[in-house]
Amino acid sequence: MPSHWVLTFICVDKPGIVHAISGAILAANGNITESHQFSSADTGRFFMRLQIEATSARVDFESALAPIAAKYEMEWQLDEVGRKLRTLVLVSKAAHCLNDMLFRSRAGQLPVEIPAVFGNHPELGALAEFYGVPFEYHPIVDNGSKLAFEHLLRDYIKTADIELIVLARFMQILSPEFCAEFEGRIVNIHHSFLPGFKGANPYAQAHSRGVKLIGATAHFVTPDLDEGPIIEQNVVRVEHDDSKKRLVEIGQDVESRTLTQAVSWFAEHRVLLDGDRTIIFS
Amino acid sequence: MPSHWVLTFICVDKPGIVHAISGAILAANGNITESHQFSSADTGRFFMRLQIEATSARVDFESALAPIAAKYEMEWQLDEVGRKLRTLVLVSKAAHCLNDMLFRSRAGQLPVEIPAVFGNHPELGALAEFYGVPFEYHPIVDNGSKLAFEHLLRDYIKTADIELIVLARFMQILSPEFCAEFEGRIVNIHHSFLPGFKGANPYAQAHSRGVKLIGATAHFVTPDLDEGPIIEQNVVRVEHDDSKKRLVEIGQDVESRTLTQAVSWFAEHRVLLDGDRTIIFS
Amino acid sequence: MPSHWVLTFICVDKPGIVHAISGAILAANGNITESHQFSSADTGRFFMRLQIEATSARVDFESALAPIAAKYEMEWQLDEVGRKLRTLVLVSKAAHCLNDMLFRSRAGQLPVEIPAVFGNHPELGALAEFYGVPFEYHPIVDNGSKLAFEHLLRDYIKTADIELIVLARFMQILSPEFCAEFEGRIVNIHHSFLPGFKGANPYAQAHSRGVKLIGATAHFVTPDLDEGPIIEQNVVRVEHDDSKKRLVEIGQDVESRTLTQAVSWFAEHRVLLDGDRTIIFS
Amino acid sequence: MPSHWVLTFICVDKPGIVHAISGAILAANGNITESHQFSSADTGRFFMRLQIEATSARVDFESALAPIAAKYEMEWQLDEVGRKLRTLVLVSKAAHCLNDMLFRSRAGQLPVEIPAVFGNHPELGALAEFYGVPFEYHPIVDNGSKLAFEHLLRDYIKTADIELIVLARFMQILSPEFCAEFEGRIVNIHHSFLPGFKGANPYAQAHSRGVKLIGATAHFVTPDLDEGPIIEQNVVRVEHDDSKKRLVEIGQDVESRTLTQAVSWFAEHRVLLDGDRTIIFS
């Protein structure tokens, strides 16, 4: 029974890597069906993502790859193509991003499995439950309840084997400690074209400044607010007669689309980190 | 012999304006062929642009319009459709924006007449002259030569009836006094998606920050650097493997396109100012 | 109590129309807040859409407008801004377009009221009911059941005051008689960039032809299949390594977006017909 | 002295290709700096493009690669990165595409060397000569002069080592024999979004059909008119009030941009053929 594997790795760039890794794959009776690589002139690192068709078991692959990985000091990851990533979604009141993720996830277009949605407001419970996803309401009203929430999050992430945390218009700032602990595993949607308008109310800023394009940015969350590596960005054209309300609506569309795209790439192991920049093997 | 007129005006918004102005046009035997209007909720002002087919002479139009304009305290402007706007282009070394403007101007796609190109470097002389446009080389090496240049500019603008000054990648900052004096008549192309990356070297900033879109902004020049009202913006998608050199090339395309679009709208009297925002009647 | 009205009309183009109509509006104490007009060089007709703020009742407006409408032989329509258009949605099995319409309708972003969804398959019942919309399952298996369905549709449209019928990936061809009877009131989403690939399976055609963009077209339904006036079109870039399955997913996004946009414009009376072309006052 | 090579090859897909080729590169002291591959599910073929940094001479590379190429029956090509492709441009009267190519070629953004421009009208001679490119005027008035022209073309292509022929709005149809002889080496810009509107006057067709997007398609020329493999396509949004003249202008922009992009990819060996589809390794 053939299966498909996705292998990603990062190491210092030097000659012979592709030959070595392709040799290990061949030795494990694998056939490379998709391949992307990138040599970073900025950091001297080499990034690769391979999809491999094979009849071998995971353990055979790992045995074949391990010596190469050790020799080149690779950070590497082997996963089954199409396995659904266990994803926790945090929300507040705005439904558009959650709706898009749940709809596509059920439609088989977004390879994630969402075991729960946590909200600091109760409004989105019905939507989650329509899609058969348990919803937990965790109000955050002060520093104490936020710390309690983060404590509970840590436990849940561990117990439920959560691989990705998505902030789908979650209007709370997580603590720097929490962000640092899960760096590279939390994706946020920022309701602006970063680094354009940071902070709150970017649509009002965009309106008063008369910009002709508004956008959204999906990025990794780091302790440094609104400054994590950018995964995806989109913009939409607006006109002088678009009201602030209309800018918000247009913005929400582009937010949903951008966040879902970023989550999809992440779930397929297409997003690698090169310092403050992302490598997207799409 | 019928001719076509373009009428633009701005006044305080109140009932009856459209009826009054359309009455005056009818009285002058004009037929409205194109009409745009906008009521600004922000400033309470009313903006209108009309194209009118008529056999009447300019003087007849003006007589019919004058009382209405006085009654509603309009700032107004009447021009012939298709008349080429007298445009001075300032350049340094980069050719892409100048090339685009000259090519389209000759092809009849950009309703401007360019009596001269001024450069603070000599490089673009040959290009201007290929299109039959006189080129003047005015080196700027210190504050003194810049003041002398601005002095010469003022004289030329007056003598040559210049209506629009285009900074086509002109790498000099004009003095606040000069900018204030010609406010609303100087258009600049900023090599970034404002208000994203201000200042110099935005492509290097964009590269190091790993943005997924780069853009350009055409805006009016005001004494406040990089902050004038935005006329047009465009973005183009970039990838992690686009080098800084490639970002510059992509950026130049979008700069040319954006600047030429802005100049075209301005020349057709499609750009009106509502405080810090532009109204674009395209 | 001030209210907002939207007035649209079509008539033969001649001087004085704007003056006359703005006079009637003024007489009824209305203030024009938004205005679009278009003179068709192809058909010699004049199209206008106005939004008017007024304290007058509908009957006062109608009295003031009626003589002008009669004089210029206008087809005209007066509606309240924001009134939700009564919209019937027909579906088969594909959920993406229906989901988008229901979500936006509930979010207040699509000014339609959907009293029912009719499906020729039962699958989308749960989705409709989650949004509180009654779903009726009407299987169509042969010509007889199709005629019965159209008979039932006619009755429902009449009884339920349906103003717009949306074919949201409804995989049945309505009879020419039905299409003719409701011409200008049925909107379909075609899963291609018309007039590119007509007929079935455009994504397979697109794949085999190696196109670099795929699109969707929202259009009015006429007896002439896939040939009605186009309301909106969008495209998305695709690559050589996008599988047919992936093309379908990308296509569904652009279908939803395009159909919802067309319905939104229609519901706001922004779509007028000029022969085989649409005028979009957006 | 290190140099950079670009290697492209096509063969039947089977396990071990990447390992074998990377081994040969390693043996020749090369380091892979850029790599793209694609396995075609449609034709069972494998496509690869590699950029390689090396100090070895061409002959060393060829010796190392030859046995692998023979074993896997590869069609392969080795070129120096950045070498300018010898490109002949055929034009009629429209200047926009030629202007874009010449400008970018001189600016170092398009890796082609244009030894001549041939026109069947004399109009574009001055433009070519401004860029220092010899222009030859070859009128085509009947079948005889067309055959003579093709005869002359064949000679020139041979004598001048022409690698690519670009039809930059060349309004003549080359004979099926000529097209077949140079298949895969002639690129045309079609002034429409294929397979939308074939044949002449697509902008008039687009206008009368009221489409909302117009586009351009760069494709290989085959004996089957307007049907060769598509290299690149772009579209631009248009409105109901864009005149036919304006559609033409908008169309010309997108034509230039699309053709230049296609030529650029071709010149960098980024375009491979998989039956009727192109593989674009951009």
PDB file of N, CA and C in Angstrom, chain D residues 1 26 29 37 45 60 75 79-80 113 120 131-132 134 136 138-139 142 153 186 211 219 229-230 237 247 256 263 277:
ATOM      1  N   MET D   1      37.576  31.160 -10.896  1.00  0.00           N
ATOM      2  CA  MET D   1      36.467  32.072 -11.225  1.00  0.00           C
ATOM      3  C   MET D   1      35.147  31.306 -11.284  1.00  0.00           C
ATOM      4  N   LEU D  26      27.570  17.153  -8.233  1.00  0.00           N
ATOM      5  CA  LEU D  26      28.537  17.121  -7.142  1.00  0.00           C
ATOM      6  C   LEU D  26      29.912  16.690  -7.660  1.00  0.00           C
ATOM      7  N   ASN D  29      31.864  19.304  -9.049  1.00  0.00           N
ATOM      8  CA  ASN D  29      32.103  20.399  -8.086  1.00  0.00           C
ATOM      9  C   ASN D  29      31.088  21.530  -8.181  1.00  0.00           C
ATOM     10  N   GLN D  37      11.224  21.261  -9.911  1.00  0.00           N
ATOM     11  CA  GLN D  37      10.919  20.033 -10.632  1.00  0.00           C
ATOM     12  C   GLN D  37       9.418  19.835 -10.691  1.00  0.00           C
ATOM     13  N   ARG D  45       5.862  12.401 -17.540  1.00  0.00           N
ATOM     14  CA  ARG D  45       7.206  12.914 -17.750  1.00  0.00           C
ATOM     15  C   ARG D  45       7.689  13.722 -16.538  1.00  0.00           C
ATOM     16  N   ASP D  60      33.584  20.052 -18.448  1.00  0.00           N
ATOM     17  CA  ASP D  60      33.585  19.148 -17.302  1.00  0.00           C
ATOM     18  C   ASP D  60      32.152  18.784 -16.907  1.00  0.00           C
ATOM     19  N   GLU D  75      16.111  14.817 -22.631  1.00  0.00           N
ATOM     20  CA  GLU D  75      16.385  15.977 -23.470  1.00  0.00           C
ATOM     21  C   GLU D  75      16.946  17.012 -22.523  1.00  0.00           C
ATOM     22  N   ASP D  79      23.158  25.967 -20.019  1.00  0.00           N
ATOM     23  CA  ASP D  79      23.458  27.325 -20.472  1.00  0.00           C
ATOM     24  C   ASP D  79      24.055  28.110 -19.310  1.00  0.00           C
ATOM     25  N   GLU D  80      24.689  29.224 -19.656  1.00  0.00           N
ATOM     26  CA  GLU D  80      25.236  30.074 -18.618  1.00  0.00           C
ATOM     27  C   GLU D  80      24.125  30.989 -18.104  1.00  0.00           C
ATOM     28  N   GLU D 113      19.263  39.700 -26.226  1.00  0.00           N
ATOM     29  CA  GLU D 113      20.068  40.535 -27.103  1.00  0.00           C
ATOM     30  C   GLU D 113      19.282  40.580 -28.405  1.00  0.00           C
ATOM     31  N   ASN D 120       6.898  44.836 -41.078  1.00  0.00           N
ATOM     32  CA  ASN D 120       6.254  44.859 -42.395  1.00  0.00           C
ATOM     33  C   ASN D 120       5.664  46.246 -42.685  1.00  0.00           C
ATOM     34  N   TYR D 131      17.235  52.824 -29.751  1.00  0.00           N
ATOM     35  CA  TYR D 131      17.866  51.862 -28.846  1.00  0.00           C
ATOM     36  C   TYR D 131      19.060  51.165 -29.493  1.00  0.00           C
ATOM     37  N   GLY D 132      19.462  51.671 -30.636  1.00  0.00           N
ATOM     38  CA  GLY D 132      20.653  51.132 -31.280  1.00  0.00           C
ATOM     39  C   GLY D 132      20.451  49.773 -31.936  1.00  0.00           C
ATOM     40  N   PRO D 134      19.312  47.667 -35.253  1.00  0.00           N
ATOM     41  CA  PRO D 134      19.008  47.802 -36.683  1.00  0.00           C
ATOM     42  C   PRO D 134      17.576  47.377 -36.991  1.00  0.00           C
ATOM     43  N   GLU D 136      14.827  46.490 -40.085  1.00  0.00           N
ATOM     44  CA  GLU D 136      14.662  46.184 -41.504  1.00  0.00           C
ATOM     45  C   GLU D 136      13.185  46.225 -41.867  1.00  0.00           C
ATOM     46  N   HIS D 138      10.394  45.138 -44.270  1.00  0.00           N
ATOM     47  CA  HIS D 138      10.064  44.107 -45.257  1.00  0.00           C
ATOM     48  C   HIS D 138       8.565  44.104 -45.517  1.00  0.00           C
ATOM     49  N   PRO D 139       8.121  44.874 -46.479  1.00  0.00           N
ATOM     50  CA  PRO D 139       6.681  44.914 -46.745  1.00  0.00           C
ATOM     51  C   PRO D 139       6.151  43.544 -47.173  1.00  0.00           C
ATOM     52  N   ASP D 142       1.474  40.379 -50.517  1.00  0.00           N
ATOM     53  CA  ASP D 142       0.761  39.262 -51.127  1.00  0.00           C
ATOM     54  C   ASP D 142       1.472  37.975 -50.719  1.00  0.00           C
ATOM     55  N   LEU D 153      13.660  35.252 -43.501  1.00  0.00           N
ATOM     56  CA  LEU D 153      13.672  34.975 -42.057  1.00  0.00           C
ATOM     57  C   LEU D 153      14.508  33.741 -41.747  1.00  0.00           C
ATOM     58  N   ILE D 186       8.877  30.349 -31.297  1.00  0.00           N
ATOM     59  CA  ILE D 186       8.168  31.573 -31.671  1.00  0.00           C
ATOM     60  C   ILE D 186       7.128  31.888 -30.598  1.00  0.00           C
ATOM     61  N   VAL D 211     -18.008  42.421 -21.164  1.00  0.00           N
ATOM     62  CA  VAL D 211     -17.196  41.707 -20.176  1.00  0.00           C
ATOM     63  C   VAL D 211     -16.620  42.695 -19.161  1.00  0.00           C
ATOM     64  N   HIS D 219       1.695  33.171 -25.962  1.00  0.00           N
ATOM     65  CA  HIS D 219       1.673  31.730 -26.229  1.00  0.00           C
ATOM     66  C   HIS D 219       2.657  31.376 -27.335  1.00  0.00           C
ATOM     67  N   PRO D 229       0.550  26.434 -26.963  1.00  0.00           N
ATOM     68  CA  PRO D 229       0.627  26.393 -25.495  1.00  0.00           C
ATOM     69  C   PRO D 229       0.750  27.789 -24.885  1.00  0.00           C
ATOM     70  N   ILE D 230      -0.017  28.025 -23.856  1.00  0.00           N
ATOM     71  CA  ILE D 230      -0.085  29.325 -23.195  1.00  0.00           C
ATOM     72  C   ILE D 230       1.091  29.476 -22.223  1.00  0.00           C
ATOM     73  N   ARG D 237      -9.386  44.838 -15.007  1.00  0.00           N
ATOM     74  CA  ARG D 237     -10.810  45.119 -14.827  1.00  0.00           C
ATOM     75  C   ARG D 237     -11.232  46.309 -15.695  1.00  0.00           C
ATOM     76  N   LEU D 247     -10.601  50.607 -24.029  1.00  0.00           N
ATOM     77  CA  LEU D 247     -10.317  49.173 -23.913  1.00  0.00           C
ATOM     78  C   LEU D 247      -9.019  48.830 -24.635  1.00  0.00           C
ATOM     79  N   SER D 256       1.776  44.344 -23.356  1.00  0.00           N
ATOM     80  CA  SER D 256       3.218  44.578 -23.173  1.00  0.00           C
ATOM     81  C   SER D 256       3.745  43.794 -21.996  1.00  0.00           C
ATOM     82  N   VAL D 263       8.680  36.445 -22.475  1.00  0.00           N
ATOM     83  CA  VAL D 263      10.010  36.443 -23.089  1.00  0.00           C
ATOM     84  C   VAL D 263      11.087  36.291 -22.013  1.00  0.00           C
ATOM     85  N   ARG D 277       0.667  21.906 -22.775  1.00  0.00           N
ATOM     86  CA  ARG D 277       0.724  22.783 -21.607  1.00  0.00           C
ATOM     87  C   ARG D 277       2.167  23.217 -21.372  1.00  0.00           C
TER      88      ARG D 277
END
